[in-house]
Coordinates of N, CA, C and O and ligand atoms in Angstrom, one line a residue:
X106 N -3.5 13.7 18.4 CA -2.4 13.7 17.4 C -3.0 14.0 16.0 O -3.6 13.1 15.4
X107 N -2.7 15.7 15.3 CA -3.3 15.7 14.2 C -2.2 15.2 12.9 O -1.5 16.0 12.3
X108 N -2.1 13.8 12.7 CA -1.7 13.8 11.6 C -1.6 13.9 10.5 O -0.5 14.0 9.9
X109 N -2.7 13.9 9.8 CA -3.2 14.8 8.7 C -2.7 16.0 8.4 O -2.6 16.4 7.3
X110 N -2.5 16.8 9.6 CA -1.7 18.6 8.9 C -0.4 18.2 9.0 O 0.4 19.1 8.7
X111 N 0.2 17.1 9.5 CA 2.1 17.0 9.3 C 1.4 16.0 7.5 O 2.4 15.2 7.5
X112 N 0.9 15.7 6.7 CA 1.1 15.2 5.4 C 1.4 16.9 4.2 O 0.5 17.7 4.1
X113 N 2.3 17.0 3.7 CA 2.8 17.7 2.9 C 2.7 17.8 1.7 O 3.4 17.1 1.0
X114 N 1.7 18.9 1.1 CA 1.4 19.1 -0.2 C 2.4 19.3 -1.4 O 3.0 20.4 -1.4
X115 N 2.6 18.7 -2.2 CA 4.0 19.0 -2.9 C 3.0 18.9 -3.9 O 2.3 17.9 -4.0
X116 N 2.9 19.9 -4.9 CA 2.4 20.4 -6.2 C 2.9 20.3 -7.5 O 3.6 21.3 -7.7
X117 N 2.9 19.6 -8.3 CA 3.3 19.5 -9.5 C 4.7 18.3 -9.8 O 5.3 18.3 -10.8
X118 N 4.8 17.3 -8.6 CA 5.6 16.4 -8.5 C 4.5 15.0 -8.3 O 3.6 14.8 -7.5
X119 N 5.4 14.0 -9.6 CA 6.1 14.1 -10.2 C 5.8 14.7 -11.5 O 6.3 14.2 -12.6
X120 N 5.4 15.3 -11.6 CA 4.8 15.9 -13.2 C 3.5 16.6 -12.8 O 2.7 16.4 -11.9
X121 N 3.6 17.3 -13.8 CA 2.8 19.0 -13.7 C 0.9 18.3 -13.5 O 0.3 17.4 -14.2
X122 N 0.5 18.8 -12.8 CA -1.4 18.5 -12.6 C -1.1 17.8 -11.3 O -1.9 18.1 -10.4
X123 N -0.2 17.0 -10.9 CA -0.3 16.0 -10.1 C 0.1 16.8 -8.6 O 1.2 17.5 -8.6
X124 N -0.9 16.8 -7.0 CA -1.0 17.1 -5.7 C 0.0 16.0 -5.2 O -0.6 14.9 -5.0
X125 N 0.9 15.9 -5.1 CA 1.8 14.9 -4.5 C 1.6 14.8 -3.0 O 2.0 15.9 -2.5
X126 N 1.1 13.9 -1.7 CA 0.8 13.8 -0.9 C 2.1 13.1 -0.3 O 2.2 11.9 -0.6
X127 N 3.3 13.9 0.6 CA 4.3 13.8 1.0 C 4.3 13.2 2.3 O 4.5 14.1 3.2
X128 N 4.3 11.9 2.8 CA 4.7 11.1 3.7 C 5.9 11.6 4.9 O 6.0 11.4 6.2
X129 N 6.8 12.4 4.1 CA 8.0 12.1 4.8 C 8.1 13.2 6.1 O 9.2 13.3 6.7
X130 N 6.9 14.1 6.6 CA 7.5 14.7 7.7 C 6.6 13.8 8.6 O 6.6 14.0 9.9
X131 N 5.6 12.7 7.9 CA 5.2 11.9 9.2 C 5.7 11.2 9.3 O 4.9 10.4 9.9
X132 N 6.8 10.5 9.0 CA 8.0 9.6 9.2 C 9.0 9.9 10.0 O 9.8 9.1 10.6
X133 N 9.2 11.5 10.1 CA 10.2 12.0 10.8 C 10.1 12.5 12.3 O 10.9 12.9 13.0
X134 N 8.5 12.3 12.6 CA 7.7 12.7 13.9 C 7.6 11.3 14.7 O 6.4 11.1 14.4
X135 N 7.8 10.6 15.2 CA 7.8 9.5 16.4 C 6.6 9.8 16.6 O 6.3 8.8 15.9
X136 N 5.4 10.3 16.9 CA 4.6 10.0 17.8 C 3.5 9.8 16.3 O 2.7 8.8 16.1
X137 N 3.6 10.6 15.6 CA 2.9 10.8 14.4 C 2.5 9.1 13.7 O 1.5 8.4 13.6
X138 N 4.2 8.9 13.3 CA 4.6 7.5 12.6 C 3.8 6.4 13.8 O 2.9 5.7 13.4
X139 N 4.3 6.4 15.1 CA 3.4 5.6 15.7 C 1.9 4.9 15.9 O 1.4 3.8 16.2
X140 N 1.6 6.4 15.6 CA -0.2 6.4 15.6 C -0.3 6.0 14.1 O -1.1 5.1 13.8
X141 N 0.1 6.4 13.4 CA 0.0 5.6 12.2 C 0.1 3.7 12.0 O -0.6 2.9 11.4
X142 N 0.9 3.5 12.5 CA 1.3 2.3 12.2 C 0.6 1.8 13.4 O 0.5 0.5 13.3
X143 N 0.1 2.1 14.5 CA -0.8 1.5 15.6 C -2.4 1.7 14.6 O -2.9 0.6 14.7
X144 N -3.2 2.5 13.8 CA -3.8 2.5 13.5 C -4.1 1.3 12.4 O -5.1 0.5 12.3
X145 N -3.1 1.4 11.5 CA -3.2 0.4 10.3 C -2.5 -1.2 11.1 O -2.7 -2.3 10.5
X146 N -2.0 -1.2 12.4 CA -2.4 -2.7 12.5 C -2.8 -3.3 13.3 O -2.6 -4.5 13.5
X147 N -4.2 -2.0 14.3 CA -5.7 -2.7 14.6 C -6.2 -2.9 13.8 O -6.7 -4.0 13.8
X148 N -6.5 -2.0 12.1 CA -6.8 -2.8 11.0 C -6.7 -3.9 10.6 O -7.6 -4.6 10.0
X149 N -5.7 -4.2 10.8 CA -4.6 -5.8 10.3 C -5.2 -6.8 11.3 O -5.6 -8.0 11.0
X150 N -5.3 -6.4 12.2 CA -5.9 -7.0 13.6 C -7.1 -8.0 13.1 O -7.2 -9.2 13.1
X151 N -8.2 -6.7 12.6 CA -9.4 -6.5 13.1 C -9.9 -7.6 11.7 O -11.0 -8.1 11.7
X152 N -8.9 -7.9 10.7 CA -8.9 -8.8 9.2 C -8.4 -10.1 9.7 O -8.1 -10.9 8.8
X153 N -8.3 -10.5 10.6 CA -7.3 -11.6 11.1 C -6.8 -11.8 9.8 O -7.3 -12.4 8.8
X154 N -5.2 -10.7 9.8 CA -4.3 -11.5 9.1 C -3.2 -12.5 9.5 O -3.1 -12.8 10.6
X155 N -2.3 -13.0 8.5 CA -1.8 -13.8 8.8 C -0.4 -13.6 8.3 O 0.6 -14.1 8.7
X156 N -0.6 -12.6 7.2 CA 0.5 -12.1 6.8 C 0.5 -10.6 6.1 O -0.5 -10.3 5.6
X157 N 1.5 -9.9 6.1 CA 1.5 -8.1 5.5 C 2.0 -7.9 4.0 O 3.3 -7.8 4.0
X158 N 1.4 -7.8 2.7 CA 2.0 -7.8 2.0 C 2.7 -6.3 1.6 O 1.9 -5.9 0.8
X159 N 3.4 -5.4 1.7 CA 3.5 -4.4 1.4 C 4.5 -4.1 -0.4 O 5.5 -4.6 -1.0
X160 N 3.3 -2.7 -0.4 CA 3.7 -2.7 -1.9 C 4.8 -1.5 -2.2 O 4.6 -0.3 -1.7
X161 N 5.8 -1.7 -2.9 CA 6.8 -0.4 -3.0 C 6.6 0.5 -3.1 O 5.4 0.7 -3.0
X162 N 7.2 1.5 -3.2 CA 8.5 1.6 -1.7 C 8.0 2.0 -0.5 O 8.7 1.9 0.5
X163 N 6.4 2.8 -0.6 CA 6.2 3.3 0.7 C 5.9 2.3 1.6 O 6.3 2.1 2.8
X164 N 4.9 1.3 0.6 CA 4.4 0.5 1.6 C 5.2 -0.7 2.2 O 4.6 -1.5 3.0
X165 N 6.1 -0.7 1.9 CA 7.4 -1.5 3.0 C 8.0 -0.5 3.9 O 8.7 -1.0 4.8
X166 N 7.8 0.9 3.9 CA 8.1 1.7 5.1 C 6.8 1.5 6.2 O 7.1 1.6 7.4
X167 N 5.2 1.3 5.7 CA 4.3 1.6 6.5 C 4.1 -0.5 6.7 O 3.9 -1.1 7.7
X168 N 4.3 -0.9 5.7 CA 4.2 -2.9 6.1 C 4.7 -3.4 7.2 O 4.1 -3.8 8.2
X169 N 6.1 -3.2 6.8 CA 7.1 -3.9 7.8 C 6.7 -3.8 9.3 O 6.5 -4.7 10.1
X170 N 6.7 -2.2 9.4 CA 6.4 -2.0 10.8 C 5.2 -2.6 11.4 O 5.4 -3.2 12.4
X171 N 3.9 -2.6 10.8 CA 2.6 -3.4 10.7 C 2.8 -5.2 11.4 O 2.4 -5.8 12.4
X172 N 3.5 -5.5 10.2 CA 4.1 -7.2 10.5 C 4.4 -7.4 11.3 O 4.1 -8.4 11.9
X173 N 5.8 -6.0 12.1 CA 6.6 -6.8 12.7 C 5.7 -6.8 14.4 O 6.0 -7.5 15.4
X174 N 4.6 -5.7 14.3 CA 3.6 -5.4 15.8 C 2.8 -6.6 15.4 O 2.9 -7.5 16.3
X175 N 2.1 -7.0 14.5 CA 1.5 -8.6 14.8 C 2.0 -9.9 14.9 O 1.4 -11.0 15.1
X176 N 3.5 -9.5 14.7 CA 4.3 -10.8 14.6 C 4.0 -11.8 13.6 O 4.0 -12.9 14.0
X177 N 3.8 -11.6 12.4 CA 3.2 -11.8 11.2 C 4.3 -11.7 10.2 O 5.3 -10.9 10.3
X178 N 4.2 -12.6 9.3 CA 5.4 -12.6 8.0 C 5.2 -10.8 7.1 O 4.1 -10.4 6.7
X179 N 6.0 -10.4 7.2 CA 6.2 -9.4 5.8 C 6.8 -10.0 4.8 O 7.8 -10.6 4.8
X180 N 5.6 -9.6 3.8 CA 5.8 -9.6 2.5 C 6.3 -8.7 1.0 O 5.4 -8.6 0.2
X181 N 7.8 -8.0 0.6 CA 7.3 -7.1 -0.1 C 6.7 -7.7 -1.8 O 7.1 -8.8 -2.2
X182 N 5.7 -6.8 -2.5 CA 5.6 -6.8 -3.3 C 6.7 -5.5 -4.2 O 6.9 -4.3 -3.9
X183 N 7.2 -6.1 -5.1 CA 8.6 -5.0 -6.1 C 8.3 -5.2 -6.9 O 7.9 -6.3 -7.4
X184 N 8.6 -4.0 -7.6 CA 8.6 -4.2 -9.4 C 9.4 -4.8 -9.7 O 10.3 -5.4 -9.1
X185 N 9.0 -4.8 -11.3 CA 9.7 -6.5 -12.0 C 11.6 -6.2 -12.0 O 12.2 -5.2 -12.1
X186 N 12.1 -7.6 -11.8 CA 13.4 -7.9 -11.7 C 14.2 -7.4 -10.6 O 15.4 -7.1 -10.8
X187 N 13.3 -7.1 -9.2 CA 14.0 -6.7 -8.1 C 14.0 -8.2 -7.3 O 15.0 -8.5 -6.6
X188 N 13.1 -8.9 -7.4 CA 13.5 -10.1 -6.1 C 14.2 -11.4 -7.1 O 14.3 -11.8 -8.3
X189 N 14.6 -11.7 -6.0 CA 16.1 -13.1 -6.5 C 15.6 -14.5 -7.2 O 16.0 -15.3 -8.1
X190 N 14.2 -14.2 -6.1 CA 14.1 -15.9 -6.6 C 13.0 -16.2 -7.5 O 12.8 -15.2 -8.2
X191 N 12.1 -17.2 -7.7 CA 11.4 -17.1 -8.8 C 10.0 -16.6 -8.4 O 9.4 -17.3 -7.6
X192 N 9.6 -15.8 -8.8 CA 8.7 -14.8 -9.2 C 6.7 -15.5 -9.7 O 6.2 -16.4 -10.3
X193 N 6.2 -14.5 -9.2 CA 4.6 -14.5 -10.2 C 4.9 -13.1 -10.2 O 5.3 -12.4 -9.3
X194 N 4.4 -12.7 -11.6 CA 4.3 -11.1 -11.8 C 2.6 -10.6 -12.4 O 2.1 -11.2 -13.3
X195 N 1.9 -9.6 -11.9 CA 0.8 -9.1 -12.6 C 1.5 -7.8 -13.4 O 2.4 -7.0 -13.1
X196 N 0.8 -8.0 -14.6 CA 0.8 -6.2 -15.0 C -0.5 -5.3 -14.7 O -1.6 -5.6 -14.3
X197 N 0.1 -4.1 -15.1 CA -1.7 -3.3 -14.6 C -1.1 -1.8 -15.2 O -0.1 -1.3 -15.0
X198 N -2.3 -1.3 -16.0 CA -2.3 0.0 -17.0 C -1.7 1.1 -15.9 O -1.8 1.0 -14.7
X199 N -1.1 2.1 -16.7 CA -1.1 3.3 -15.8 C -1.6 4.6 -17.0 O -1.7 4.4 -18.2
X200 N -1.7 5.5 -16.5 CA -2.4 6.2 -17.3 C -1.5 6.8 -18.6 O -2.0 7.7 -19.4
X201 N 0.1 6.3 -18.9 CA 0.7 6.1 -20.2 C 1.3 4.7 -19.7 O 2.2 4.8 -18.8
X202 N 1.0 3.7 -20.1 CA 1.4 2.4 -20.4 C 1.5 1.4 -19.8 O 0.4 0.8 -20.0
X203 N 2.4 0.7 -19.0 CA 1.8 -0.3 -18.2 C 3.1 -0.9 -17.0 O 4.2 -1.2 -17.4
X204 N 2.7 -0.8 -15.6 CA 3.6 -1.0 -15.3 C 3.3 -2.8 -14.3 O 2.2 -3.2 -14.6
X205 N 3.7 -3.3 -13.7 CA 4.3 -4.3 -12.9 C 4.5 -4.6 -11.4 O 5.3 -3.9 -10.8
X206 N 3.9 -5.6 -10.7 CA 4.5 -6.4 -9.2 C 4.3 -7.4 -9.6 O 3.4 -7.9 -10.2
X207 N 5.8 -8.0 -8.7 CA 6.2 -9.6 -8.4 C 5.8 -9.4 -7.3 O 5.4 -8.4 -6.8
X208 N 6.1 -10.6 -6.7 CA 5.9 -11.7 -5.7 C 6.8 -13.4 -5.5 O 6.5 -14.4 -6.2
X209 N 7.6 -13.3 -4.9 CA 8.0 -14.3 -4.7 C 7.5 -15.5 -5.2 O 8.4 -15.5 -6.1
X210 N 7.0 -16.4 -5.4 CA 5.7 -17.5 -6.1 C 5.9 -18.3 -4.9 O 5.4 -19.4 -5.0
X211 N 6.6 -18.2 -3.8 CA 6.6 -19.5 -2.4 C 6.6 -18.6 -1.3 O 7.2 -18.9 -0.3
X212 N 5.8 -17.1 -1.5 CA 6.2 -16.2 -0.5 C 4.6 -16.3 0.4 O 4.5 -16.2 1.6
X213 N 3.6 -16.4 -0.5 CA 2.4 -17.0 0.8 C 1.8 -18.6 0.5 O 1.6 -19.3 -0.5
X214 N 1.8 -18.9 2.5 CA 1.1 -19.9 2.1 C -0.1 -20.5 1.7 O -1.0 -19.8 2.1
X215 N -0.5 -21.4 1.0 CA -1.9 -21.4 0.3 C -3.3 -21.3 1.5 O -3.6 -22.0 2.5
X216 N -3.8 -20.3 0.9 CA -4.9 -20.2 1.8 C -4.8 -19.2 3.2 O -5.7 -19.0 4.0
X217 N -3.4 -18.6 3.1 CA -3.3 -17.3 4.2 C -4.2 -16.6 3.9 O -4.7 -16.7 2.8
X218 N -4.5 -15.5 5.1 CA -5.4 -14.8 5.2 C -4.3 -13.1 5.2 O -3.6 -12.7 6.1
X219 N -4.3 -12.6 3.9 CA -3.2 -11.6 3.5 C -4.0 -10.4 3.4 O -5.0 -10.2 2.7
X220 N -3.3 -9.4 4.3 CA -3.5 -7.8 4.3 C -2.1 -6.9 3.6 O -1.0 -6.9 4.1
X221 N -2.6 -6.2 2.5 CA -2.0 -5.3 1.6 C -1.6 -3.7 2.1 O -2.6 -3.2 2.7
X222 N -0.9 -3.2 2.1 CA -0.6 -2.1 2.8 C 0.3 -1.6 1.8 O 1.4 -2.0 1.3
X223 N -0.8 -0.1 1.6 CA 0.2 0.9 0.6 C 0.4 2.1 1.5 O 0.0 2.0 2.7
X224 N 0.9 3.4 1.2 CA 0.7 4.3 2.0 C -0.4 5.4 1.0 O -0.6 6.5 1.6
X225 N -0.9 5.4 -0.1 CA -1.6 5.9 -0.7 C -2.7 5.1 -1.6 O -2.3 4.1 -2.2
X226 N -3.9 5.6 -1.5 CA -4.6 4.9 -2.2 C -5.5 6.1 -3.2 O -6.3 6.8 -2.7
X227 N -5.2 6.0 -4.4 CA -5.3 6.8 -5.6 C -6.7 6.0 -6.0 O -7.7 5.5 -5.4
X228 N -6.1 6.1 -7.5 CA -7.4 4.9 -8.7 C -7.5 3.6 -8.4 O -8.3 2.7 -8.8
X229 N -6.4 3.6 -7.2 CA -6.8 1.4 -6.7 C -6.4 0.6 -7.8 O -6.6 -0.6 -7.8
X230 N -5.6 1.6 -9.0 CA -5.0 0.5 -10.1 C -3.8 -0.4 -9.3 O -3.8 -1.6 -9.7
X231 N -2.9 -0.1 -8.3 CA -1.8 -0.6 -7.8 C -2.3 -1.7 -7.1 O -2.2 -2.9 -7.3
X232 N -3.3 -0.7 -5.8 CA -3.7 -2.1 -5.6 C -4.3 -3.1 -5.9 O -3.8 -4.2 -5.6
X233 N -5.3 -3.0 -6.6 CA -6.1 -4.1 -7.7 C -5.0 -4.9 -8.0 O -4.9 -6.1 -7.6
X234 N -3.8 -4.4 -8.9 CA -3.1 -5.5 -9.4 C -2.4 -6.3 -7.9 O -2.1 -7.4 -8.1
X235 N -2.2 -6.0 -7.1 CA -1.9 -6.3 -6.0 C -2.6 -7.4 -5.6 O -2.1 -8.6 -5.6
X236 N -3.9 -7.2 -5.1 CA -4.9 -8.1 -4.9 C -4.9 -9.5 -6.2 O -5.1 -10.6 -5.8
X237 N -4.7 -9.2 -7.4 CA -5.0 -10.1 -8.2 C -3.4 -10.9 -7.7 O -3.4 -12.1 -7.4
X238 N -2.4 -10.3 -7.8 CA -1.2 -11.2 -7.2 C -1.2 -12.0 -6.2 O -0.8 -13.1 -6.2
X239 N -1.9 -11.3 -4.9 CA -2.0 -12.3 -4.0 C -2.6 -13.4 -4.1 O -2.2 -14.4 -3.6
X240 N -3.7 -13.1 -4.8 CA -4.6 -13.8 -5.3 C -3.7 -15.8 -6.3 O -3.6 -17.0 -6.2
X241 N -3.3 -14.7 -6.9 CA -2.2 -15.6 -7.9 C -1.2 -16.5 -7.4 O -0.7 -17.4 -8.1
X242 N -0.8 -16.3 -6.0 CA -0.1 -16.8 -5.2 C -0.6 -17.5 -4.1 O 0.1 -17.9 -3.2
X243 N -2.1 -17.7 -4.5 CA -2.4 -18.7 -3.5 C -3.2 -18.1 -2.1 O -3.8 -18.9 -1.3
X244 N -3.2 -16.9 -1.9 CA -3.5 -16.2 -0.7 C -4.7 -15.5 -1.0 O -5.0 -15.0 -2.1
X245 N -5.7 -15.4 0.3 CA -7.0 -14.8 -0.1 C -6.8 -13.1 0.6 O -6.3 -13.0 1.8
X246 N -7.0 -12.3 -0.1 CA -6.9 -10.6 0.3 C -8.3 -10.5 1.6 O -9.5 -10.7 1.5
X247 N -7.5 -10.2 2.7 CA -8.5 -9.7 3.5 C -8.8 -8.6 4.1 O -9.7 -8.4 4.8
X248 N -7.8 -7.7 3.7 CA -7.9 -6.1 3.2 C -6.9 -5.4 2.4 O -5.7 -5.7 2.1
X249 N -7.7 -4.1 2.0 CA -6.6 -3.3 1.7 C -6.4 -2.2 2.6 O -7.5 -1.7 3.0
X250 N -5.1 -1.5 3.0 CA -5.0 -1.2 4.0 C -3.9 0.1 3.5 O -2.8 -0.2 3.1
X251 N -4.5 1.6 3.7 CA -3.3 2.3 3.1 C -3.2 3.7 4.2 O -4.3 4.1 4.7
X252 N -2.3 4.4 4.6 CA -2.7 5.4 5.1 C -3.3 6.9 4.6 O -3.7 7.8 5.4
X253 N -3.4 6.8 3.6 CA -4.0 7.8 2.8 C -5.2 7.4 2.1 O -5.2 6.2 1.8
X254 N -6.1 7.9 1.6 CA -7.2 8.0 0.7 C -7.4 9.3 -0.2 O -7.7 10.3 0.3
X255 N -7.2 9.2 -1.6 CA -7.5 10.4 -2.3 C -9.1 9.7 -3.1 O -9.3 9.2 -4.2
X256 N -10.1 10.1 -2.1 CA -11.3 9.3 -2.4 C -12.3 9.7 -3.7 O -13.1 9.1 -4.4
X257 N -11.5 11.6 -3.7 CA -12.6 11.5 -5.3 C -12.1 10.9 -6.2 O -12.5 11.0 -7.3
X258 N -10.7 9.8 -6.0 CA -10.2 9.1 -7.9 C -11.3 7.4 -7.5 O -11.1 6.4 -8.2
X259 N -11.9 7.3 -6.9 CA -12.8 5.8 -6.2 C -11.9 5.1 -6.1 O -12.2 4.2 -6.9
X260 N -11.1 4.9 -5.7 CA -10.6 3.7 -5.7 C -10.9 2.5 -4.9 O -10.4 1.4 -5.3
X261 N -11.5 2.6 -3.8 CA -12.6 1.7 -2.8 C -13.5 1.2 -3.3 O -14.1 0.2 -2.9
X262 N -13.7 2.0 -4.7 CA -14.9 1.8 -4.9 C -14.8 0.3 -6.3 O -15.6 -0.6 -6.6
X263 N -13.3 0.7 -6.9 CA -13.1 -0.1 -8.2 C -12.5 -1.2 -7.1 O -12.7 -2.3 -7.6
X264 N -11.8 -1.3 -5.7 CA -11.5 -2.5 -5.5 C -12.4 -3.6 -4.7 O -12.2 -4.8 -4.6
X265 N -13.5 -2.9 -4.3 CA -15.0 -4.1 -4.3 C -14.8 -5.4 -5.0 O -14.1 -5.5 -6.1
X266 N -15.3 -6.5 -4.4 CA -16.0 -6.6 -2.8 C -14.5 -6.5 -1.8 O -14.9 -6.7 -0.7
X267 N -13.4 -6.3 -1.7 CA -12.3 -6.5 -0.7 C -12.2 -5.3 0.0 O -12.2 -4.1 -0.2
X268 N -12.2 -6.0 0.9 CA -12.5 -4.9 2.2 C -10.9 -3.7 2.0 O -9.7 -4.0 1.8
X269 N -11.6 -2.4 2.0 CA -10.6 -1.1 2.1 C -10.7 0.0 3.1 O -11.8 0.7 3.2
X270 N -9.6 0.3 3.9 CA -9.6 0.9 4.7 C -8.7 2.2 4.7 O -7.9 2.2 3.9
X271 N -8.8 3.1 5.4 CA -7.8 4.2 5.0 C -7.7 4.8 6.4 O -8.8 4.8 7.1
X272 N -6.4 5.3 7.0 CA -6.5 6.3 8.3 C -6.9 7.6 7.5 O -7.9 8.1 8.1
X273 N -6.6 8.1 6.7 CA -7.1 9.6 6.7 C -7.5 9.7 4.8 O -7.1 8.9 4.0
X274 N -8.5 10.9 4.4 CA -9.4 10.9 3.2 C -8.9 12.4 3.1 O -9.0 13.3 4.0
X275 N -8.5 12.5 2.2 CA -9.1 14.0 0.9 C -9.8 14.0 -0.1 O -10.0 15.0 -0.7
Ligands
AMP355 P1 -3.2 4.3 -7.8 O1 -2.7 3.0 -8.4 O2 -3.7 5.3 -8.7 O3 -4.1 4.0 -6.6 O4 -1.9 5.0 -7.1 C1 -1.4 4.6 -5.9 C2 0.1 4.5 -5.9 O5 0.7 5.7 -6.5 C3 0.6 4.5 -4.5 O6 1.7 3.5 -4.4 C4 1.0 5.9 -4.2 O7 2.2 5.9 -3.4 C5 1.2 6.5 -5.5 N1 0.5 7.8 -5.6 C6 -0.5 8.1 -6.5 N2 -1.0 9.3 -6.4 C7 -0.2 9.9 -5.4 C8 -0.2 11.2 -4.8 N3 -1.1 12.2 -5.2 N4 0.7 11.5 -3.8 C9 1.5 10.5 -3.4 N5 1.6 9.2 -4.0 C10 0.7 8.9 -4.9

């Protein structure tokens, strides 16, 4: 199953310079989406997690499914003023200004063993602040876990020492 040639280059979205790495015809393939999500949670596996945090919006498309094969709590992480109840929020730069994830503040229990799940892993600015949330919430990061890697921005490399993993690299 090559899934790597169903990921879809979309050029200049969302703004001009930027290779947009398009998820959505491996979401629309069954066998594709499967091997994906069987891949990222022998990962999850292999971290004894205990819970899936996934970060918006993709990574509650690639989380959920993760959680729900280990039988494990899903967690999402949302930008600010999407969840109901009371919150811990990190901020974290973006390359013009600064953006935001919450977390529930009673959503891990203290001292779970929490695997993060994006479906892209860029500069590792998202995740980093991710990791520091879980962190904030009581839970120790025992990977990060995305199905993509765009490895020349390092981002594996800025989220050291936490373990990072990727199904597929450009
Ligand atoms: P970063 O914080 O730089 O690691 O960026 C990762 C986040 O931005 C992920 O949530 C991705 O969904 C999204 N992202 C960044 N670059 C791309 C790209 N080239 N194609 C698709 N999504 C991207």
């Amino acid at each position: 199953m090559d899934v790597k040639a169903l990921i879809r280059d979309v050029p200049d979205f969302p703004k001009p310079g930027i290779l947009f790495k398009d998820i959505t015809p491996v979401l629309a393939h069954p066998e594709a989406f499967s091997a994906v999500i069987d891949g990222l949670t022998g990962l999850a596996r292999v971290h004894g997690a205990d819970c899936v945090v996934g970060i918006e919006s993709r990574g509650f498309i690639l989380g959920a499914p993760v959680a729900r094969a280990l039988g494990a709590p899903f967690i999402p992480a949302r930008k600010p003023g999407k969840l109901p109840a009371a919150t811990r929020r990190v901020e974290y730069a973006l390359e013009y200004g600064t953006d935001a994830l919450e977390l529930h503040a009673d959503a891990i229990r203290p001292g779970a063993r929490v695997v993060i799940v994006d479906d892209l892993l860029a500069t590792g600015g998202t995740a980093e602040a991710a990791c520091r949330l879980v962190t904030a919430c009581g839970g120790q990061v025992a990977a990060v876990l995305a199905f993509i890697e765009l490895a020349f921005l390092g981002g594996a490399t800025r989220l050291a020492p936490h373990a990072v993993h990727c199904l597929v690299r450009f």
